[in-house]
XYZ file of C-alpha atoms in Angstrom:
255
model
C 85.330 27.939 -53.185
C 83.243 24.832 -53.910
C 83.915 23.493 -50.384
C 82.065 26.502 -48.961
C 78.876 25.808 -50.922
C 77.460 23.040 -48.662
C 78.103 25.166 -45.577
C 76.440 28.209 -47.155
C 73.485 26.080 -48.247
C 73.175 24.507 -44.779
C 73.258 27.943 -43.150
C 70.455 29.172 -45.400
C 68.370 26.066 -44.684
C 68.827 26.374 -40.914
C 67.731 30.012 -41.091
C 64.622 29.001 -43.040
C 63.857 26.326 -40.440
C 64.446 28.911 -37.663
C 67.147 26.908 -35.900
C 69.557 29.661 -34.796
C 71.254 27.608 -32.073
C 71.970 24.738 -34.466
C 73.351 27.273 -36.958
C 75.570 28.846 -34.305
C 76.800 25.682 -32.583
C 76.897 22.823 -35.138
C 80.516 23.264 -36.225
C 81.923 23.692 -32.723
C 79.950 20.709 -31.425
C 80.982 18.598 -34.424
C 84.660 19.196 -33.622
C 84.096 18.348 -29.961
C 82.187 15.153 -30.780
C 84.895 14.099 -33.229
C 87.502 14.422 -30.479
C 85.324 12.417 -28.089
C 84.487 9.755 -30.660
C 80.755 10.476 -30.422
C 78.675 8.947 -33.219
C 76.406 10.985 -35.497
C 73.189 10.061 -33.645
C 74.450 11.316 -30.281
C 75.934 14.392 -31.989
C 72.558 15.208 -33.518
C 70.798 14.539 -30.205
C 73.104 16.971 -28.370
C 72.640 19.599 -31.038
C 68.833 19.375 -30.953
C 68.863 19.457 -27.141
C 70.853 22.691 -27.270
C 68.298 24.155 -29.674
C 65.374 23.158 -27.456
C 66.977 24.598 -24.313
C 67.779 27.861 -26.076
C 64.299 28.009 -27.604
C 62.657 27.640 -24.186
C 64.912 30.412 -22.854
C 63.810 32.714 -25.673
C 60.155 31.894 -25.064
C 60.511 32.754 -21.365
C 62.248 36.013 -22.279
C 59.340 36.907 -24.569
C 56.832 36.200 -21.785
C 58.796 38.392 -19.389
C 58.955 41.193 -21.965
C 55.226 40.873 -22.706
C 54.424 41.107 -18.971
C 55.872 44.656 -18.891
C 57.481 44.357 -15.478
C 58.986 47.686 -14.345
C 62.194 45.790 -13.446
C 63.502 42.241 -13.448
C 63.457 41.050 -9.842
C 63.467 37.523 -8.471
C 62.622 36.084 -5.086
C 66.238 34.921 -4.776
C 67.294 38.554 -4.417
C 64.630 39.430 -1.843
C 65.840 39.898 1.753
C 63.188 38.068 3.750
C 65.035 38.849 6.997
C 64.250 42.557 6.461
C 60.487 41.841 6.659
C 60.204 39.233 9.454
C 56.389 39.323 9.461
C 56.287 38.077 5.881
C 55.596 34.338 5.675
C 58.612 33.174 3.653
C 57.359 29.594 3.330
C 54.069 30.840 1.893
C 55.879 33.008 -0.659
C 58.067 30.085 -1.742
C 54.985 27.886 -2.006
C 53.300 30.522 -4.176
C 56.403 30.554 -6.408
C 55.461 27.010 -7.472
C 52.469 28.667 -9.230
C 49.938 25.970 -8.358
C 47.637 28.713 -7.051
C 47.545 30.175 -10.555
C 46.502 26.841 -12.003
C 43.712 26.803 -9.398
C 42.723 30.382 -10.387
C 43.215 31.724 -6.879
C 44.338 35.207 -5.830
C 47.082 36.838 -3.769
C 46.932 40.155 -1.906
C 50.095 41.732 -0.490
C 49.440 44.374 2.182
C 51.899 46.706 3.844
C 53.238 50.252 3.975
C 55.315 51.775 1.227
C 58.847 50.457 0.835
C 58.350 46.988 2.344
C 59.006 45.092 -0.889
C 55.477 44.344 -2.072
C 56.316 45.152 -5.696
C 59.520 43.098 -5.516
C 57.606 40.031 -4.292
C 54.865 40.584 -6.886
C 57.425 40.771 -9.708
C 59.234 37.732 -8.309
C 56.023 35.692 -8.368
C 55.260 37.004 -11.856
C 58.734 36.009 -13.077
C 58.229 32.531 -11.592
C 54.938 32.243 -13.497
C 56.687 33.212 -16.747
C 59.255 30.479 -16.099
C 56.376 28.008 -15.681
C 54.972 28.913 -19.093
C 52.090 31.093 -17.847
C 51.043 34.415 -19.364
C 51.466 37.382 -17.021
C 50.470 41.034 -17.162
C 51.801 43.716 -14.803
C 50.326 47.169 -14.276
C 49.635 49.690 -11.550
C 46.053 50.321 -10.468
C 46.225 53.942 -11.633
C 47.636 53.023 -15.057
C 45.100 50.220 -15.521
C 42.152 52.470 -14.737
C 43.525 55.185 -17.024
C 43.878 52.673 -19.882
C 40.351 51.371 -19.355
C 38.843 54.869 -19.380
C 40.795 55.688 -22.545
C 39.676 52.409 -24.139
C 36.065 53.158 -23.224
C 36.268 56.641 -24.764
C 37.740 55.128 -27.949
C 35.107 52.358 -28.041
C 37.591 49.520 -27.640
C 36.912 48.719 -23.989
C 35.569 45.233 -24.724
C 38.741 44.307 -26.616
C 40.913 45.669 -23.810
C 38.923 43.794 -21.155
C 39.329 40.552 -23.114
C 43.072 41.159 -23.297
C 43.291 41.677 -19.532
C 41.021 38.720 -18.817
C 43.205 36.414 -20.940
C 46.241 36.630 -18.643
C 46.739 33.593 -16.425
C 48.074 36.064 -13.843
C 47.287 39.770 -13.728
C 49.351 41.795 -11.238
C 47.784 45.089 -10.126
C 50.353 47.065 -8.167
C 49.904 50.060 -5.848
C 46.164 49.881 -5.237
C 45.308 52.636 -2.772
C 48.065 55.093 -3.641
C 45.639 57.146 -5.742
C 41.869 57.435 -5.043
C 39.820 56.279 -8.022
C 37.023 58.177 -9.713
C 33.561 56.616 -9.619
C 33.973 55.505 -13.239
C 37.478 54.155 -12.611
C 36.363 52.200 -9.540
C 33.451 50.667 -11.448
C 35.672 49.677 -14.385
C 38.245 48.071 -12.089
C 35.511 46.188 -10.249
C 34.098 44.978 -13.559
C 37.510 43.685 -14.682
C 38.166 41.849 -11.413
C 34.674 40.362 -11.609
C 35.401 39.123 -15.131
C 38.551 37.405 -13.882
C 36.829 35.863 -10.850
C 37.465 32.081 -10.914
C 38.708 32.428 -14.525
C 42.226 33.756 -13.841
C 44.454 34.716 -10.928
C 44.896 38.297 -9.767
C 47.673 39.575 -7.508
C 47.058 42.949 -5.866
C 49.500 44.965 -3.778
C 48.192 47.723 -1.536
C 49.512 50.067 1.118
C 46.073 50.130 2.756
C 44.455 47.564 5.085
C 41.142 46.176 3.853
C 39.064 48.447 6.089
C 40.513 51.485 4.297
C 39.897 50.301 0.725
C 36.653 52.286 0.710
C 38.827 55.431 0.560
C 40.106 54.225 -2.816
C 36.838 52.963 -4.292
C 34.601 55.613 -2.755
C 31.744 53.178 -2.110
C 31.257 50.672 0.700
C 28.986 48.576 -1.516
C 31.512 48.382 -4.349
C 34.418 47.733 -1.972
C 32.522 44.960 -0.218
C 31.587 43.288 -3.499
C 35.176 43.486 -4.769
C 36.644 42.078 -1.542
C 34.049 39.312 -1.604
C 35.405 38.169 -4.987
C 39.084 38.751 -4.279
C 39.131 37.017 -0.891
C 37.046 33.966 -1.819
C 40.192 32.012 -2.809
C 43.103 34.092 -1.558
C 46.518 34.019 0.081
C 47.323 37.185 2.027
C 50.910 38.364 2.406
C 51.263 40.670 5.406
C 54.290 42.881 4.814
C 54.154 45.320 7.682
C 57.481 46.558 8.973
C 60.169 49.150 8.425
C 60.854 50.321 4.902
C 62.772 47.635 2.997
C 64.166 50.191 0.548
C 65.222 52.598 3.319
C 67.037 49.841 5.226
C 68.969 48.788 2.121
C 69.816 52.400 1.313
C 71.198 52.899 4.824
C 73.179 49.654 4.570
C 74.792 50.763 1.291
C 75.753 54.125 2.767
C 77.194 52.464 5.867
C 79.578 50.270 3.862
C 83.175 51.550 3.992
C 84.552 52.882 0.727
C 87.187 50.465 -0.654
């Protein structure tokens, strides 16, 4: 019984120090190092390295969870051949996230089903991996939240929260026309982020039709002026990416 005391005490201490990987792996690694003839310094170094790697993984997972992506999608799983007009080299360059450090913007344009959301999530996931804070929302949901925050007198706090993201992804702009109040609130938020943080917008509408969403040529012009000052544009016109993949799945023979 007394031989268990040091182990129990060590386990309690590691929990207090919040070293779960060390707690989980120290015995197994100790046996391995003993077989290999590894000294105590290299054993400890390996153990701490395992903790650091696992800690970074957990931090990334928390960033991804905080971003509220609708699904976990990476650029590795995107079929660039299905959208030949999309500049693959530009997308891969954007995945390095240097544009976010420069506080620039990205706009992805194309009809429904061409993978705009997939690419946006993929770039957002890459930013999380780089240690950057990311927020994901649809334009309709964002406007709804801002109107609700305004009515509850917490709009300033909400705007500060949105402005704090290194990258804010606004998906599906143009799917739903905005009210005058909603358009003004969205413009105000994008103006607050101008040259302070990066914004990625996906839209099914070309720029000359954005007035249909915002309801005002003046407001649309002012918003585009800010968004396109430092911007990379992803043109994603083509056949529906989702429809093509659905057809391909159905065409596969049943094993």
